[in-house]
Coordinates of C-alpha atoms in Angstrom, one line a residue:
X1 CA 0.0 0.0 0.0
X2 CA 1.3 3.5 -0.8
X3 CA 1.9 5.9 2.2
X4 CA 2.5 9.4 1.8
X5 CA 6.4 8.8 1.7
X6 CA 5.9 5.9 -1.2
X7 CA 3.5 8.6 -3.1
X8 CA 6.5 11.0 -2.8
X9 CA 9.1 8.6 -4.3
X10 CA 6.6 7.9 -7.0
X11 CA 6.6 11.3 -8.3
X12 CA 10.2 11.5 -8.1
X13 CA 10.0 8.7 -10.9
X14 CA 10.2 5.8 -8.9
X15 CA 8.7 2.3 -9.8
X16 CA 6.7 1.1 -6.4
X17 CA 5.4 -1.8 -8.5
X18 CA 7.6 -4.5 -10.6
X19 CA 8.6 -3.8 -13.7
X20 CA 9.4 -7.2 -16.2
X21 CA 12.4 -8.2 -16.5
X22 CA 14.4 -9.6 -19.3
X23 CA 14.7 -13.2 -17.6
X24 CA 10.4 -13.0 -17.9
X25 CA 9.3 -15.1 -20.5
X26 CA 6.6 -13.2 -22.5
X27 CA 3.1 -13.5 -23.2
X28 CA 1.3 -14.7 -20.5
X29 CA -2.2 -14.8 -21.1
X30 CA -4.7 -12.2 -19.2
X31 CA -7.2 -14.9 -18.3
X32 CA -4.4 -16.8 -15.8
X33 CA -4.1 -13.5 -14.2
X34 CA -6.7 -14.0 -11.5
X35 CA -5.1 -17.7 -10.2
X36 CA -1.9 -15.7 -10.0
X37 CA -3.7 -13.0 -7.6
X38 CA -5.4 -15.8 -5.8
X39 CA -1.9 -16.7 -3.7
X40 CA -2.1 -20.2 -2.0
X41 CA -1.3 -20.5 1.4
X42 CA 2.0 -21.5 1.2
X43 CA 3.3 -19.1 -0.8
X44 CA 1.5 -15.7 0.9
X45 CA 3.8 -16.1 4.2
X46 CA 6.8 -15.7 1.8
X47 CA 5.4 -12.8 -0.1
X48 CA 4.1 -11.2 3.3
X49 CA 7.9 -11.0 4.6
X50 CA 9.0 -10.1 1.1
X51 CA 6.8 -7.0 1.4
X52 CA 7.3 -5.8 5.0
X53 CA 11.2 -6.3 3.6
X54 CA 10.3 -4.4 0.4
X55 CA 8.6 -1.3 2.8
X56 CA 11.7 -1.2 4.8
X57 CA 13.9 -0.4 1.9
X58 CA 11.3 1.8 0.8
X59 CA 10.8 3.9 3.6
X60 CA 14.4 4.5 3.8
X61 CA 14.7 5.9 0.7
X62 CA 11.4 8.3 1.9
X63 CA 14.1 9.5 4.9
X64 CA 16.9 10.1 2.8
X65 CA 14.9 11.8 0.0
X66 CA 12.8 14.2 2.7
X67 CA 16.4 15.2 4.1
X68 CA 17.9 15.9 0.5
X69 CA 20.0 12.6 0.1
X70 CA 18.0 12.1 -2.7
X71 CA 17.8 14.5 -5.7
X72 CA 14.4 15.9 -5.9
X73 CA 11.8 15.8 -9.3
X74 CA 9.9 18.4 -10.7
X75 CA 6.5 18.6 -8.7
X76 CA 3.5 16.8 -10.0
X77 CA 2.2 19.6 -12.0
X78 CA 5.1 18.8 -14.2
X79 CA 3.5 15.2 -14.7
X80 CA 1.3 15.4 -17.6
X81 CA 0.7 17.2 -21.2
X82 CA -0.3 17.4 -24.7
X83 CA -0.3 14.2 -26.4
X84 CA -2.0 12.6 -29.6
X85 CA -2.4 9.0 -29.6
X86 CA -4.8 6.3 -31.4
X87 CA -7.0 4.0 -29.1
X88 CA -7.9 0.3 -30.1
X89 CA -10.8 1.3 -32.1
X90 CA -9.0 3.5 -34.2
X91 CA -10.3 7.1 -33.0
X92 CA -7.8 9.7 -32.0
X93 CA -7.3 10.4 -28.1
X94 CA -5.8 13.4 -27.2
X95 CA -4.8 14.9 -23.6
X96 CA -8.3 16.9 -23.8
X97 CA -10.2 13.8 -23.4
X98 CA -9.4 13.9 -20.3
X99 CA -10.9 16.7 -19.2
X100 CA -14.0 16.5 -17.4
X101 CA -13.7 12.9 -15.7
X102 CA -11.2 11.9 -13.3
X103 CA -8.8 9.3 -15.4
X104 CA -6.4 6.3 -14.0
X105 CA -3.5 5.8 -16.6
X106 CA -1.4 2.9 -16.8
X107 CA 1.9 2.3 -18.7
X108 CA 2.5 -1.1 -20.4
X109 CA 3.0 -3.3 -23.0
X110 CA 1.1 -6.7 -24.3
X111 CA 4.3 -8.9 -24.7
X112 CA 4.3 -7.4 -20.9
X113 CA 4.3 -11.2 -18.8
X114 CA 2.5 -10.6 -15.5
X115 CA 2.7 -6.8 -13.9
X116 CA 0.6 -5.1 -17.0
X117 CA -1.8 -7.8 -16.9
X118 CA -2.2 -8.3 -13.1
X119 CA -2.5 -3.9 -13.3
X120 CA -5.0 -4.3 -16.2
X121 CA -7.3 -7.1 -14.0
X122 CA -6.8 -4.6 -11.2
X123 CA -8.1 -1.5 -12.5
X124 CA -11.0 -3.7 -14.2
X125 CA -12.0 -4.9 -10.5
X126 CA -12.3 -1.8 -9.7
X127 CA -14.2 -0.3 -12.5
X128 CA -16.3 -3.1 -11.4
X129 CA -16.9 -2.1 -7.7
X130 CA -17.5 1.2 -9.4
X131 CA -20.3 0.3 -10.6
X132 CA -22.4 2.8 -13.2
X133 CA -19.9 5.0 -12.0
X134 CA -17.7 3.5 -13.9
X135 CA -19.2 5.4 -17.2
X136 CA -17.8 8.7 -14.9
X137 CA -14.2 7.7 -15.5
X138 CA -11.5 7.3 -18.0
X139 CA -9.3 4.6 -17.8
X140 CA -6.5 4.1 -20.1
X141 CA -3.6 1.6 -21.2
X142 CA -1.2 3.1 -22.5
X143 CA 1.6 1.0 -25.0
X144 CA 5.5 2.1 -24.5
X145 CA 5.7 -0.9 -27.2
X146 CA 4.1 0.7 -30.8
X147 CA 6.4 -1.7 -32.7
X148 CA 4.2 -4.5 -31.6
X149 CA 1.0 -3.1 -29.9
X150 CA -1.2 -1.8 -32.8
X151 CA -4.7 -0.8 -32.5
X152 CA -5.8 -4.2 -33.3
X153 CA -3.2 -5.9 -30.9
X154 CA -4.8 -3.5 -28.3
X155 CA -8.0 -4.1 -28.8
X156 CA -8.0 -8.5 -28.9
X157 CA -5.7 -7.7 -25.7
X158 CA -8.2 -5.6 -23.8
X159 CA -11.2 -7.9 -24.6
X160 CA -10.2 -9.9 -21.2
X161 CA -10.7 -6.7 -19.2
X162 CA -13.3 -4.7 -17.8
X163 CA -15.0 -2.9 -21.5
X164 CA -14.7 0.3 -19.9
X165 CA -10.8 0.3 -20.1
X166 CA -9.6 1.7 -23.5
X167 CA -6.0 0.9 -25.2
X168 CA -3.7 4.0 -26.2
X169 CA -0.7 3.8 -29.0
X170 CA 0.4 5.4 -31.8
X171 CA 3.6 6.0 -33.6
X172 CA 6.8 5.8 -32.0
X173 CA 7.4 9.7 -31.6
X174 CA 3.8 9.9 -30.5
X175 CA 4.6 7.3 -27.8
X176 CA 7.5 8.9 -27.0
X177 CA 6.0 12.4 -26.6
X178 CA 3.4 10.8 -23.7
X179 CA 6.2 8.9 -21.8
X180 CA 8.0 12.1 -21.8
X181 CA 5.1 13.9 -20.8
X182 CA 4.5 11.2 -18.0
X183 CA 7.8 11.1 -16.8
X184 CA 7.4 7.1 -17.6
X185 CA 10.9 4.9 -17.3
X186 CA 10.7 2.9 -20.8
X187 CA 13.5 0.9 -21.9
X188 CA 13.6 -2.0 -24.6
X189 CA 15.4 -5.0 -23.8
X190 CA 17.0 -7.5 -25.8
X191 CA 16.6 -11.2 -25.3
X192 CA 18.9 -14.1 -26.0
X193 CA 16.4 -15.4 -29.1
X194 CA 16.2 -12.6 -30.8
X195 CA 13.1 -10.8 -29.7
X196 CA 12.9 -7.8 -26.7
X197 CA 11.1 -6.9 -23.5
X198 CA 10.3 -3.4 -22.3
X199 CA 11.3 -2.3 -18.8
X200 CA 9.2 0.4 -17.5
X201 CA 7.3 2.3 -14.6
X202 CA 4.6 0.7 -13.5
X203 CA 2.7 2.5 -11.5
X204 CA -1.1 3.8 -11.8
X205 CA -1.8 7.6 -12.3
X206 CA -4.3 9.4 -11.2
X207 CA -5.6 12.4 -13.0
X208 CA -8.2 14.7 -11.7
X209 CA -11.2 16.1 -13.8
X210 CA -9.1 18.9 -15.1
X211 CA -6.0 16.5 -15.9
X212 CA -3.8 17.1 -13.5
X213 CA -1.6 14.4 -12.2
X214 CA -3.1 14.2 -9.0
X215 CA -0.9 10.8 -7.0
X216 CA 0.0 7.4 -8.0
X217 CA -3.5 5.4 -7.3
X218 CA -3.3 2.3 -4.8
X219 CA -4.3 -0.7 -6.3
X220 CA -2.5 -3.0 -3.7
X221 CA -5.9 -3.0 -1.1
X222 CA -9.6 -4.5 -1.7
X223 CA -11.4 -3.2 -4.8
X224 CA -13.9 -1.2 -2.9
X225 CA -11.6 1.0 -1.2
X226 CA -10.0 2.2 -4.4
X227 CA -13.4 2.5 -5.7
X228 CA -14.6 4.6 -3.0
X229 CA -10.9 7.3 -3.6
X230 CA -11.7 7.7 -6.9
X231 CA -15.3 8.7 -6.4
X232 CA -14.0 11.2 -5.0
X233 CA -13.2 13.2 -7.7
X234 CA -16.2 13.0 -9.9

């Protein structure tokens, strides 16, 4: 869960969630996503420790960063801008769509093995809990792949998530121009066979009505409770 210190690091352009890795063997399906969330007994003690370990490391990063060990970023009315992309149905998105509905935004790619996907059943869950509140809200996955993730890619990729989720890409300086905008970490990555893997941020944002990056939205609690934050800002 992301404290006030972990939303801090997050708009200095850290990662607070995974980002694949080039040892990840790509294209796991969306519908194995929910078995994956659904930890067995066994293996939630491990992950439990894991975490508390993980929050540890984080929070001491938080110290060092509030006492200036850490170089600062620009504040998070620099997150955000213009953009132009082309959503899975064809039809041009620009950052004006925004405007007028609060908007989560997620970074990904469809090669991505299990952090986009796991993200992508996230947000749909809560889109879900939503409820016809759901139509009050813009949610968006955006690719940091367009070599590979074409409308059409986008679109068979998004039909096992919530409907209400729309794909983003476009052309590789179009692309380019949002992860700039976003201050998103994207990185390709070669693989021993040949093909490539993208690192990259992996974190929700969370835009207000006006499109203002507004924090990094918590998807790591129940469903509801991010459902009831982001009703909010309707």
């Amino acid at each position: 869960m992301i404290g006030h210190g972990g939303a801090a690091l997050a708009r200095a352009g850290c990662a607070l969630y995974p980002i694949s890795s080039p040892e990840q063997a790509a294209g796991s399906p969306a519908a194995e996503v929910k078995e994956r969330i659904a930890m067995d007994r066994t293996t939630r003690p491990l992950v439990i420790i894991a975490a508390f370990a993980a929050s540890l490391a984080v929070g001491l990063l938080v110290t060092l960063w509030l006492m200036g060990g850490l170089p600062r970023a620009a504040a998070p009315s620099a997150i955000g801008g213009p953009f132009r992309l082309t959503d899975q149905a064809g039809q041009t998105v620009t950052d004006k769509n925004l405007l007028g509905k609060p908007s989560i935004v997620f970074f990904g790619f469809t090669h991505c093995p299990d952090v986009c996907p796991t993200a992508l059943f996230e947000m749909s869950e809560v889109l879900r809990a939503m409820g016809t509140d759901a139509d009050k809200v813009n949610a968006y996955f955006v690719s940091v792949d367009p070599e590979r993730d074409t409308p059409a890619v986008m679109k068979d990729y998004l039909s096992s998530f919530d409907p209400h989720l729309k794909a983003l890409t476009g052309t590789p300086d179009e692309v380019a121009k949002v992860i700039s905008a976003y201050r998103v970490y994207a990185k390709k990555i070669p693989l021993k066979d040949g093909d490539y893997t993208m690192d990259h941020t992996a974190l929700i944002y969370l835009m207000d009505r006006n499109g203002h990056f507004v924090r990094p939205f918590n998807l790591k609690r129940t469903p509801e409770e991010a459902a009831t934050e982001l009703k909010r800002y309707l």
